[in-house]
Amino acid sequence: MKKNYIFALVTVLIWATMATMVKILLSDIPNLQTLAISGVFAFLFLLLLNIKTGKVKEMKRYSVKEYGVMAGLGFLGLFLYSALYYYGIGQLSSQEACILNYLWPMMIVLFSCLILKERMTVLKGVAMVCSFLGIVILSMGNGEAASGNTTLGMMACIVAAACYGLFSVLNKKADLDQNITMMVIWFTVAVCSFGVGPIMEEWVPIRGMQWLGILWLGVVTDAVAYLLWALALKGVKDTAKIANLAYLTPFLSVVISAVFLKEKIQWQAFLALVLIIGGILLQNVCERKKKKVAMKELC
């Protein structure tokens, strides 16, 4: 169990850099071009990792249907999710996009109850309502920090969050080896991006430091972080406990965007974060008290 939390916390630290990095890259490089190249880097890194660890030998034990499931998960959870999220970052400030994106842990809890039949408690409901209120308050902002179509950007981030929340639950239910699954998923992302990208966008040459930025996205943010997150969710009875840790990322991301992008921290963004994190902390504190009471009654 401790290992799961370590995986989740490392993932949170890595993901905190994502919105700022993508915001910097997307000022010059089209969304799907960024996703296509970073997807290739992620696939190659995971392929080398699986060869080194011997996991690649296990690929032959999976059927065509199971590889179809992996590809479907890749299309839903990381191609659609990333394409929509990158679009949202391009339309909004990085802090607004990141906060909206972090509806996905709430989506994990919701889909876990609907698909995995995990119990929906009152406290989980309170946390979800607080998260929803945070999004409502964020949507009331004046939009001065946004760089494009605010409404479309917000819708893209919310749909992206739903895609990733559903992906996380379906991936857990599929119960496939995550090293192989994530490798196939990023291969799918790269193929879809290369297939659709040149039709929808005008791709540009990649220069100098841009390669380092895409390499960071592909290897660290995509391959390492998403693999660690998938492993963190495996073997956990209550998915909400791990999913809640993801709410630390917006706090860190807002600070990083303020430092590197010089974005002003809006009061709406701060209040939205307080509501989102406050709901999660309330749930965790109350659950601990409930366990203590139950232990005392047993004694």
PDB file of C-alpha atoms in Angstrom:
ATOM      1  CA  MET A   1       0.000   0.000   0.000  1.00  0.00           C
ATOM      2  CA  LYS A   2       2.864   2.401   0.836  1.00  0.00           C
ATOM      3  CA  LYS A   3       4.353   1.717  -2.603  1.00  0.00           C
ATOM      4  CA  ASN A   4       1.089   2.811  -4.230  1.00  0.00           C
ATOM      5  CA  TYR A   5       1.209   6.131  -2.384  1.00  0.00           C
ATOM      6  CA  ILE A   6       4.857   6.691  -3.346  1.00  0.00           C
ATOM      7  CA  PHE A   7       4.025   6.058  -7.012  1.00  0.00           C
ATOM      8  CA  ALA A   8       1.086   8.490  -6.780  1.00  0.00           C
ATOM      9  CA  LEU A   9       3.111  11.253  -5.076  1.00  0.00           C
ATOM     10  CA  VAL A  10       5.959  11.041  -7.621  1.00  0.00           C
ATOM     11  CA  THR A  11       3.350  11.250 -10.381  1.00  0.00           C
ATOM     12  CA  VAL A  12       1.826  14.354  -8.781  1.00  0.00           C
ATOM     13  CA  LEU A  13       5.205  16.109  -8.709  1.00  0.00           C
ATOM     14  CA  ILE A  14       5.853  15.307 -12.376  1.00  0.00           C
ATOM     15  CA  TRP A  15       2.371  16.307 -13.542  1.00  0.00           C
ATOM     16  CA  ALA A  16       2.707  19.672 -11.811  1.00  0.00           C
ATOM     17  CA  THR A  17       5.150  20.685 -14.588  1.00  0.00           C
ATOM     18  CA  MET A  18       2.861  19.595 -17.431  1.00  0.00           C
ATOM     19  CA  ALA A  19       0.601  22.636 -17.936  1.00  0.00           C
ATOM     20  CA  THR A  20       3.508  25.088 -17.915  1.00  0.00           C
ATOM     21  CA  MET A  21       5.618  22.965 -20.266  1.00  0.00           C
ATOM     22  CA  VAL A  22       2.753  22.466 -22.737  1.00  0.00           C
ATOM     23  CA  LYS A  23       1.843  26.165 -22.583  1.00  0.00           C
ATOM     24  CA  ILE A  24       5.411  27.097 -23.531  1.00  0.00           C
ATOM     25  CA  LEU A  25       5.592  24.500 -26.333  1.00  0.00           C
ATOM     26  CA  LEU A  26       2.155  25.216 -27.806  1.00  0.00           C
ATOM     27  CA  SER A  27       3.027  28.851 -28.377  1.00  0.00           C
ATOM     28  CA  ASP A  28       5.065  27.624 -31.369  1.00  0.00           C
ATOM     29  CA  ILE A  29       4.123  23.969 -32.036  1.00  0.00           C
ATOM     30  CA  PRO A  30       0.609  22.683 -32.957  1.00  0.00           C
ATOM     31  CA  ASN A  31      -1.191  20.524 -30.375  1.00  0.00           C
ATOM     32  CA  LEU A  32      -1.272  17.208 -32.229  1.00  0.00           C
ATOM     33  CA  GLN A  33       2.288  17.586 -33.499  1.00  0.00           C
ATOM     34  CA  THR A  34       3.433  17.942 -29.878  1.00  0.00           C
ATOM     35  CA  LEU A  35       1.348  14.921 -28.902  1.00  0.00           C
ATOM     36  CA  ALA A  36       2.568  12.823 -31.841  1.00  0.00           C
ATOM     37  CA  ILE A  37       6.271  13.353 -31.175  1.00  0.00           C
ATOM     38  CA  SER A  38       5.998  13.075 -27.380  1.00  0.00           C
ATOM     39  CA  GLY A  39       3.943   9.901 -27.910  1.00  0.00           C
ATOM     40  CA  VAL A  40       6.775   8.376 -29.961  1.00  0.00           C
ATOM     41  CA  PHE A  41       9.283   9.220 -27.217  1.00  0.00           C
ATOM     42  CA  ALA A  42       6.965   7.679 -24.595  1.00  0.00           C
ATOM     43  CA  PHE A  43       6.511   4.495 -26.636  1.00  0.00           C
ATOM     44  CA  LEU A  44      10.234   4.088 -27.316  1.00  0.00           C
ATOM     45  CA  PHE A  45      11.132   4.643 -23.658  1.00  0.00           C
ATOM     46  CA  LEU A  46       8.597   2.038 -22.489  1.00  0.00           C
ATOM     47  CA  LEU A  47       9.705  -0.387 -25.226  1.00  0.00           C
ATOM     48  CA  LEU A  48      13.329  -0.145 -24.053  1.00  0.00           C
ATOM     49  CA  LEU A  49      12.187  -0.486 -20.426  1.00  0.00           C
ATOM     50  CA  ASN A  50      10.184  -3.627 -21.236  1.00  0.00           C
ATOM     51  CA  ILE A  51      13.089  -5.125 -23.189  1.00  0.00           C
ATOM     52  CA  LYS A  52      15.490  -4.428 -20.309  1.00  0.00           C
ATOM     53  CA  THR A  53      13.148  -5.916 -17.674  1.00  0.00           C
ATOM     54  CA  GLY A  54      12.116  -8.862 -19.849  1.00  0.00           C
ATOM     55  CA  LYS A  55       8.461  -7.782 -19.877  1.00  0.00           C
ATOM     56  CA  VAL A  56       8.444  -7.759 -23.674  1.00  0.00           C
ATOM     57  CA  LYS A  57       8.477 -11.580 -23.621  1.00  0.00           C
ATOM     58  CA  GLU A  58       5.025 -11.525 -22.029  1.00  0.00           C
ATOM     59  CA  MET A  59       3.504  -9.783 -25.056  1.00  0.00           C
ATOM     60  CA  LYS A  60       2.866 -13.106 -26.816  1.00  0.00           C
ATOM     61  CA  ARG A  61       0.486 -14.273 -24.082  1.00  0.00           C
ATOM     62  CA  TYR A  62      -2.053 -11.578 -24.939  1.00  0.00           C
ATOM     63  CA  SER A  63      -4.747 -12.137 -27.555  1.00  0.00           C
ATOM     64  CA  VAL A  64      -5.689  -9.841 -30.437  1.00  0.00           C
ATOM     65  CA  LYS A  65      -8.823  -8.888 -28.476  1.00  0.00           C
ATOM     66  CA  GLU A  66      -6.739  -7.830 -25.466  1.00  0.00           C
ATOM     67  CA  TYR A  67      -4.483  -5.717 -27.666  1.00  0.00           C
ATOM     68  CA  GLY A  68      -7.668  -4.181 -29.051  1.00  0.00           C
ATOM     69  CA  VAL A  69      -8.691  -3.298 -25.494  1.00  0.00           C
ATOM     70  CA  MET A  70      -5.289  -1.681 -24.892  1.00  0.00           C
ATOM     71  CA  ALA A  71      -5.573   0.324 -28.112  1.00  0.00           C
ATOM     72  CA  GLY A  72      -9.117   1.395 -27.207  1.00  0.00           C
ATOM     73  CA  LEU A  73      -7.910   2.540 -23.801  1.00  0.00           C
ATOM     74  CA  GLY A  74      -5.140   4.478 -25.499  1.00  0.00           C
ATOM     75  CA  PHE A  75      -7.550   6.223 -27.856  1.00  0.00           C
ATOM     76  CA  LEU A  76     -10.007   7.134 -25.099  1.00  0.00           C
ATOM     77  CA  GLY A  77      -7.756   7.859 -22.179  1.00  0.00           C
ATOM     78  CA  LEU A  78      -4.630   9.394 -23.602  1.00  0.00           C
ATOM     79  CA  PHE A  79      -5.215  10.422 -27.229  1.00  0.00           C
ATOM     80  CA  LEU A  80      -8.588  12.121 -26.720  1.00  0.00           C
ATOM     81  CA  TYR A  81      -7.665  13.270 -23.217  1.00  0.00           C
ATOM     82  CA  SER A  82      -4.325  14.801 -24.242  1.00  0.00           C
ATOM     83  CA  ALA A  83      -5.636  16.354 -27.471  1.00  0.00           C
ATOM     84  CA  LEU A  84      -8.515  18.032 -25.617  1.00  0.00           C
ATOM     85  CA  TYR A  85      -6.350  19.103 -22.680  1.00  0.00           C
ATOM     86  CA  TYR A  86      -3.657  20.560 -24.946  1.00  0.00           C
ATOM     87  CA  TYR A  87      -6.378  22.488 -26.790  1.00  0.00           C
ATOM     88  CA  GLY A  88      -7.729  23.769 -23.476  1.00  0.00           C
ATOM     89  CA  ILE A  89      -4.279  24.919 -22.378  1.00  0.00           C
ATOM     90  CA  GLY A  90      -3.948  26.820 -25.642  1.00  0.00           C
ATOM     91  CA  GLN A  91      -7.255  28.648 -25.043  1.00  0.00           C
ATOM     92  CA  LEU A  92      -6.926  29.319 -21.291  1.00  0.00           C
ATOM     93  CA  SER A  93      -4.218  30.330 -18.882  1.00  0.00           C
ATOM     94  CA  SER A  94      -2.230  27.295 -17.713  1.00  0.00           C
ATOM     95  CA  GLN A  95      -3.608  27.621 -14.149  1.00  0.00           C
ATOM     96  CA  GLU A  96      -7.241  27.664 -15.363  1.00  0.00           C
ATOM     97  CA  ALA A  97      -6.679  24.659 -17.638  1.00  0.00           C
ATOM     98  CA  CYS A  98      -4.878  22.709 -14.909  1.00  0.00           C
ATOM     99  CA  ILE A  99      -7.595  23.323 -12.307  1.00  0.00           C
ATOM    100  CA  LEU A 100     -10.347  22.279 -14.725  1.00  0.00           C
ATOM    101  CA  ASN A 101      -8.349  19.238 -15.753  1.00  0.00           C
ATOM    102  CA  TYR A 102      -8.292  18.121 -12.130  1.00  0.00           C
ATOM    103  CA  LEU A 103     -11.915  17.208 -12.293  1.00  0.00           C
ATOM    104  CA  TRP A 104     -10.622  13.802 -13.405  1.00  0.00           C
ATOM    105  CA  PRO A 105      -9.985  12.438  -9.881  1.00  0.00           C
ATOM    106  CA  MET A 106     -13.633  13.239  -9.161  1.00  0.00           C
ATOM    107  CA  MET A 107     -14.529  11.440 -12.400  1.00  0.00           C
ATOM    108  CA  ILE A 108     -12.536   8.407 -11.203  1.00  0.00           C
ATOM    109  CA  VAL A 109     -14.592   8.265  -8.017  1.00  0.00           C
ATOM    110  CA  LEU A 110     -17.838   8.649  -9.986  1.00  0.00           C
ATOM    111  CA  PHE A 111     -16.996   6.004 -12.609  1.00  0.00           C
ATOM    112  CA  SER A 112     -15.628   3.663  -9.910  1.00  0.00           C
ATOM    113  CA  CYS A 113     -19.034   3.729  -8.260  1.00  0.00           C
ATOM    114  CA  LEU A 114     -20.861   3.213 -11.572  1.00  0.00           C
ATOM    115  CA  ILE A 115     -18.567   0.589 -13.135  1.00  0.00           C
ATOM    116  CA  LEU A 116     -16.592  -1.035 -10.316  1.00  0.00           C
ATOM    117  CA  LYS A 117     -19.554  -0.855  -7.906  1.00  0.00           C
ATOM    118  CA  GLU A 118     -17.466   0.849  -5.236  1.00  0.00           C
ATOM    119  CA  ARG A 119     -19.555   2.374  -2.472  1.00  0.00           C
ATOM    120  CA  MET A 120     -20.604   6.024  -2.831  1.00  0.00           C
ATOM    121  CA  THR A 121     -20.472   7.450   0.687  1.00  0.00           C
ATOM    122  CA  VAL A 122     -21.841  10.769   1.871  1.00  0.00           C
ATOM    123  CA  LEU A 123     -18.304  12.078   2.327  1.00  0.00           C
ATOM    124  CA  LYS A 124     -17.336  11.139  -1.209  1.00  0.00           C
ATOM    125  CA  GLY A 125     -20.418  13.006  -2.351  1.00  0.00           C
ATOM    126  CA  VAL A 126     -19.435  16.082  -0.314  1.00  0.00           C
ATOM    127  CA  ALA A 127     -15.956  16.041  -1.871  1.00  0.00           C
ATOM    128  CA  MET A 128     -17.477  15.847  -5.363  1.00  0.00           C
ATOM    129  CA  VAL A 129     -19.862  18.737  -4.655  1.00  0.00           C
ATOM    130  CA  CYS A 130     -16.964  20.864  -3.374  1.00  0.00           C
ATOM    131  CA  SER A 131     -15.015  20.087  -6.551  1.00  0.00           C
ATOM    132  CA  PHE A 132     -18.013  21.033  -8.682  1.00  0.00           C
ATOM    133  CA  LEU A 133     -18.442  24.328  -6.805  1.00  0.00           C
ATOM    134  CA  GLY A 134     -14.775  25.050  -7.385  1.00  0.00           C
ATOM    135  CA  ILE A 135     -15.276  24.664 -11.131  1.00  0.00           C
ATOM    136  CA  VAL A 136     -18.358  26.905 -11.057  1.00  0.00           C
ATOM    137  CA  ILE A 137     -16.395  29.637  -9.285  1.00  0.00           C
ATOM    138  CA  LEU A 138     -13.514  29.305 -11.712  1.00  0.00           C
ATOM    139  CA  SER A 139     -15.931  29.710 -14.629  1.00  0.00           C
ATOM    140  CA  MET A 140     -17.048  33.038 -13.132  1.00  0.00           C
ATOM    141  CA  GLY A 141     -13.599  34.539 -13.736  1.00  0.00           C
ATOM    142  CA  ASN A 142     -13.210  37.565 -15.946  1.00  0.00           C
ATOM    143  CA  GLY A 143     -11.078  35.642 -18.440  1.00  0.00           C
ATOM    144  CA  GLU A 144      -8.330  38.294 -18.622  1.00  0.00           C
ATOM    145  CA  ALA A 145      -5.631  35.660 -18.265  1.00  0.00           C
ATOM    146  CA  ALA A 146      -7.067  33.502 -21.044  1.00  0.00           C
ATOM    147  CA  SER A 147      -5.453  33.616 -24.478  1.00  0.00           C
ATOM    148  CA  GLY A 148      -8.289  32.256 -26.635  1.00  0.00           C
ATOM    149  CA  ASN A 149     -11.878  31.016 -26.603  1.00  0.00           C
ATOM    150  CA  THR A 150     -12.593  30.616 -22.889  1.00  0.00           C
ATOM    151  CA  THR A 151     -15.839  28.658 -23.268  1.00  0.00           C
ATOM    152  CA  LEU A 152     -14.435  26.102 -25.718  1.00  0.00           C
ATOM    153  CA  GLY A 153     -11.265  25.825 -23.659  1.00  0.00           C
ATOM    154  CA  MET A 154     -13.210  25.058 -20.483  1.00  0.00           C
ATOM    155  CA  MET A 155     -15.447  22.538 -22.263  1.00  0.00           C
ATOM    156  CA  ALA A 156     -12.385  20.800 -23.737  1.00  0.00           C
ATOM    157  CA  CYS A 157     -10.732  20.491 -20.297  1.00  0.00           C
ATOM    158  CA  ILE A 158     -13.904  19.136 -18.675  1.00  0.00           C
ATOM    159  CA  VAL A 159     -14.464  16.523 -21.412  1.00  0.00           C
ATOM    160  CA  ALA A 160     -10.774  15.629 -21.205  1.00  0.00           C
ATOM    161  CA  ALA A 161     -11.158  15.058 -17.459  1.00  0.00           C
ATOM    162  CA  ALA A 162     -14.120  12.735 -18.074  1.00  0.00           C
ATOM    163  CA  CYS A 163     -12.106  10.792 -20.684  1.00  0.00           C
ATOM    164  CA  TYR A 164      -9.195  10.250 -18.328  1.00  0.00           C
ATOM    165  CA  GLY A 165     -11.404   9.385 -15.362  1.00  0.00           C
ATOM    166  CA  LEU A 166     -13.231   6.749 -17.428  1.00  0.00           C
ATOM    167  CA  PHE A 167      -9.919   5.472 -18.807  1.00  0.00           C
ATOM    168  CA  SER A 168      -8.450   5.022 -15.304  1.00  0.00           C
ATOM    169  CA  VAL A 169     -11.422   2.941 -14.154  1.00  0.00           C
ATOM    170  CA  LEU A 170     -11.623   0.819 -17.311  1.00  0.00           C
ATOM    171  CA  ASN A 171      -7.867   0.255 -17.191  1.00  0.00           C
ATOM    172  CA  LYS A 172      -8.147  -0.948 -13.610  1.00  0.00           C
ATOM    173  CA  LYS A 173     -11.060  -3.230 -14.519  1.00  0.00           C
ATOM    174  CA  ALA A 174      -9.191  -4.710 -17.517  1.00  0.00           C
ATOM    175  CA  ASP A 175      -6.463  -5.962 -15.147  1.00  0.00           C
ATOM    176  CA  LEU A 176      -3.683  -6.079 -17.771  1.00  0.00           C
ATOM    177  CA  ASP A 177       0.068  -5.760 -17.228  1.00  0.00           C
ATOM    178  CA  GLN A 178       0.607  -2.012 -17.000  1.00  0.00           C
ATOM    179  CA  ASN A 179       4.113  -1.942 -18.480  1.00  0.00           C
ATOM    180  CA  ILE A 180       2.877  -3.558 -21.690  1.00  0.00           C
ATOM    181  CA  THR A 181      -0.473  -1.762 -21.659  1.00  0.00           C
ATOM    182  CA  MET A 182       1.065   1.711 -21.351  1.00  0.00           C
ATOM    183  CA  MET A 183       3.539   0.915 -24.140  1.00  0.00           C
ATOM    184  CA  VAL A 184       0.691  -0.086 -26.483  1.00  0.00           C
ATOM    185  CA  ILE A 185      -1.335   2.920 -25.340  1.00  0.00           C
ATOM    186  CA  TRP A 186       1.398   5.415 -26.250  1.00  0.00           C
ATOM    187  CA  PHE A 187       1.960   3.645 -29.574  1.00  0.00           C
ATOM    188  CA  THR A 188      -1.769   4.153 -30.224  1.00  0.00           C
ATOM    189  CA  VAL A 189      -1.511   7.828 -29.249  1.00  0.00           C
ATOM    190  CA  ALA A 190       1.412   8.353 -31.630  1.00  0.00           C
ATOM    191  CA  VAL A 191      -0.349   6.588 -34.529  1.00  0.00           C
ATOM    192  CA  CYS A 192      -3.609   8.519 -34.019  1.00  0.00           C
ATOM    193  CA  SER A 193      -1.774  11.838 -33.704  1.00  0.00           C
ATOM    194  CA  PHE A 194       0.345  11.267 -36.818  1.00  0.00           C
ATOM    195  CA  GLY A 195      -2.770  10.155 -38.693  1.00  0.00           C
ATOM    196  CA  VAL A 196      -5.004  13.081 -37.760  1.00  0.00           C
ATOM    197  CA  GLY A 197      -2.515  15.859 -36.997  1.00  0.00           C
ATOM    198  CA  PRO A 198      -1.231  16.783 -40.484  1.00  0.00           C
ATOM    199  CA  ILE A 199      -4.836  16.943 -41.746  1.00  0.00           C
ATOM    200  CA  MET A 200      -6.064  19.278 -38.992  1.00  0.00           C
ATOM    201  CA  GLU A 201      -2.935  21.361 -38.423  1.00  0.00           C
ATOM    202  CA  GLU A 202      -0.011  22.873 -40.278  1.00  0.00           C
ATOM    203  CA  TRP A 203       3.025  21.216 -38.736  1.00  0.00           C
ATOM    204  CA  VAL A 204       6.236  23.186 -38.231  1.00  0.00           C
ATOM    205  CA  PRO A 205       9.967  22.334 -37.894  1.00  0.00           C
ATOM    206  CA  ILE A 206      11.108  21.559 -34.327  1.00  0.00           C
ATOM    207  CA  ARG A 207      14.162  23.504 -33.203  1.00  0.00           C
ATOM    208  CA  GLY A 208      16.733  23.481 -30.410  1.00  0.00           C
ATOM    209  CA  MET A 209      15.312  23.534 -26.896  1.00  0.00           C
ATOM    210  CA  GLN A 210      11.866  22.546 -28.194  1.00  0.00           C
ATOM    211  CA  TRP A 211      13.209  19.004 -28.608  1.00  0.00           C
ATOM    212  CA  LEU A 212      14.184  18.944 -24.923  1.00  0.00           C
ATOM    213  CA  GLY A 213      10.701  20.116 -23.935  1.00  0.00           C
ATOM    214  CA  ILE A 214       9.004  17.429 -26.030  1.00  0.00           C
ATOM    215  CA  LEU A 215      11.479  14.840 -24.713  1.00  0.00           C
ATOM    216  CA  TRP A 216      10.511  15.804 -21.148  1.00  0.00           C
ATOM    217  CA  LEU A 217       6.818  15.483 -22.008  1.00  0.00           C
ATOM    218  CA  GLY A 218       7.301  12.149 -23.761  1.00  0.00           C
ATOM    219  CA  VAL A 219       9.632  10.350 -21.378  1.00  0.00           C
ATOM    220  CA  VAL A 220       8.943  11.861 -17.960  1.00  0.00           C
ATOM    221  CA  THR A 221       5.402  13.285 -18.073  1.00  0.00           C
ATOM    222  CA  ASP A 222       3.911  10.686 -20.436  1.00  0.00           C
ATOM    223  CA  ALA A 223       5.819   7.409 -20.063  1.00  0.00           C
ATOM    224  CA  VAL A 224       7.050   7.516 -16.459  1.00  0.00           C
ATOM    225  CA  ALA A 225       4.218   9.450 -14.809  1.00  0.00           C
ATOM    226  CA  TYR A 226       1.274   7.689 -16.460  1.00  0.00           C
ATOM    227  CA  LEU A 227       2.863   4.283 -15.839  1.00  0.00           C
ATOM    228  CA  LEU A 228       3.410   5.122 -12.154  1.00  0.00           C
ATOM    229  CA  TRP A 229      -0.179   6.366 -11.842  1.00  0.00           C
ATOM    230  CA  ALA A 230      -1.590   3.198 -13.411  1.00  0.00           C
ATOM    231  CA  LEU A 231       0.546   1.108 -11.023  1.00  0.00           C
ATOM    232  CA  ALA A 232      -0.589   3.259  -8.076  1.00  0.00           C
ATOM    233  CA  LEU A 233      -4.252   2.448  -8.781  1.00  0.00           C
ATOM    234  CA  LYS A 234      -3.585  -1.288  -9.039  1.00  0.00           C
ATOM    235  CA  GLY A 235      -4.299  -3.354  -5.952  1.00  0.00           C
ATOM    236  CA  VAL A 236      -6.100  -0.550  -4.102  1.00  0.00           C
ATOM    237  CA  LYS A 237      -9.551  -1.424  -2.759  1.00  0.00           C
ATOM    238  CA  ASP A 238     -10.759   2.156  -2.472  1.00  0.00           C
ATOM    239  CA  THR A 239      -9.697   4.031  -5.609  1.00  0.00           C
ATOM    240  CA  ALA A 240     -10.768   7.380  -4.116  1.00  0.00           C
ATOM    241  CA  LYS A 241      -7.924   7.364  -1.575  1.00  0.00           C
ATOM    242  CA  ILE A 242      -5.268   7.349  -4.290  1.00  0.00           C
ATOM    243  CA  ALA A 243      -7.253   9.578  -6.654  1.00  0.00           C
ATOM    244  CA  ASN A 244      -7.489  12.245  -3.955  1.00  0.00           C
ATOM    245  CA  LEU A 245      -3.710  12.719  -3.944  1.00  0.00           C
ATOM    246  CA  ALA A 246      -3.933  14.061  -7.489  1.00  0.00           C
ATOM    247  CA  TYR A 247      -5.539  17.227  -6.109  1.00  0.00           C
ATOM    248  CA  LEU A 248      -2.114  18.323  -4.865  1.00  0.00           C
ATOM    249  CA  THR A 249      -1.033  18.868  -8.474  1.00  0.00           C
ATOM    250  CA  PRO A 250      -3.074  22.041  -9.194  1.00  0.00           C
ATOM    251  CA  PHE A 251      -1.519  23.821  -6.199  1.00  0.00           C
ATOM    252  CA  LEU A 252       1.984  23.020  -7.409  1.00  0.00           C
ATOM    253  CA  SER A 253       1.094  23.761 -11.026  1.00  0.00           C
ATOM    254  CA  VAL A 254      -0.312  27.208 -10.179  1.00  0.00           C
ATOM    255  CA  VAL A 255       2.923  28.092  -8.374  1.00  0.00           C
ATOM    256  CA  ILE A 256       5.054  26.842 -11.287  1.00  0.00           C
ATOM    257  CA  SER A 257       2.991  28.808 -13.845  1.00  0.00           C
ATOM    258  CA  ALA A 258       3.264  31.943 -11.696  1.00  0.00           C
ATOM    259  CA  VAL A 259       7.057  31.595 -11.525  1.00  0.00           C
ATOM    260  CA  PHE A 260       7.868  30.571 -15.103  1.00  0.00           C
ATOM    261  CA  LEU A 261       4.979  32.081 -17.097  1.00  0.00           C
ATOM    262  CA  LYS A 262       4.495  35.120 -14.852  1.00  0.00           C
ATOM    263  CA  GLU A 263       0.756  34.375 -14.679  1.00  0.00           C
ATOM    264  CA  LYS A 264      -1.078  36.263 -11.975  1.00  0.00           C
ATOM    265  CA  ILE A 265      -2.854  33.983  -9.503  1.00  0.00           C
ATOM    266  CA  GLN A 266      -6.521  34.968  -9.818  1.00  0.00           C
ATOM    267  CA  TRP A 267      -8.787  34.966  -6.768  1.00  0.00           C
ATOM    268  CA  GLN A 268     -11.236  32.686  -8.591  1.00  0.00           C
ATOM    269  CA  ALA A 269      -8.469  30.150  -9.186  1.00  0.00           C
ATOM    270  CA  PHE A 270      -7.348  30.319  -5.554  1.00  0.00           C
ATOM    271  CA  LEU A 271     -10.903  29.915  -4.209  1.00  0.00           C
ATOM    272  CA  ALA A 272     -11.554  27.019  -6.607  1.00  0.00           C
ATOM    273  CA  LEU A 273      -8.430  25.277  -5.332  1.00  0.00           C
ATOM    274  CA  VAL A 274      -9.465  25.827  -1.705  1.00  0.00           C
ATOM    275  CA  LEU A 275     -12.873  24.248  -2.359  1.00  0.00           C
ATOM    276  CA  ILE A 276     -11.440  21.299  -4.270  1.00  0.00           C
ATOM    277  CA  ILE A 277      -8.689  20.492  -1.761  1.00  0.00           C
ATOM    278  CA  GLY A 278     -10.922  21.329   1.210  1.00  0.00           C
ATOM    279  CA  GLY A 279     -13.505  18.775   0.140  1.00  0.00           C
ATOM    280  CA  ILE A 280     -10.875  16.083  -0.233  1.00  0.00           C
ATOM    281  CA  LEU A 281      -9.255  16.853   3.134  1.00  0.00           C
ATOM    282  CA  LEU A 282     -12.688  16.802   4.783  1.00  0.00           C
ATOM    283  CA  GLN A 283     -13.343  13.368   3.343  1.00  0.00           C
ATOM    284  CA  ASN A 284      -9.995  11.991   4.508  1.00  0.00           C
ATOM    285  CA  VAL A 285     -10.245  13.447   8.034  1.00  0.00           C
ATOM    286  CA  CYS A 286     -13.779  12.167   8.531  1.00  0.00           C
ATOM    287  CA  GLU A 287     -12.849   8.701   7.262  1.00  0.00           C
ATOM    288  CA  ARG A 288      -9.977   8.522   9.770  1.00  0.00           C
ATOM    289  CA  LYS A 289     -12.310   9.511  12.618  1.00  0.00           C
ATOM    290  CA  LYS A 290     -14.839   6.919  11.498  1.00  0.00           C
ATOM    291  CA  LYS A 291     -12.161   4.207  11.563  1.00  0.00           C
ATOM    292  CA  LYS A 292     -11.019   5.256  15.059  1.00  0.00           C
ATOM    293  CA  VAL A 293     -14.596   5.063  16.347  1.00  0.00           C
ATOM    294  CA  ALA A 294     -15.034   1.620  14.786  1.00  0.00           C
ATOM    295  CA  MET A 295     -11.790   0.407  16.394  1.00  0.00           C
ATOM    296  CA  LYS A 296     -12.870   1.682  19.817  1.00  0.00           C
ATOM    297  CA  GLU A 297     -16.219  -0.107  19.503  1.00  0.00           C
ATOM    298  CA  LEU A 298     -14.421  -3.369  18.671  1.00  0.00           C
ATOM    299  CA  CYS A 299     -12.237  -2.971  21.742  1.00  0.00           C
TER     300      CYS A 299
END
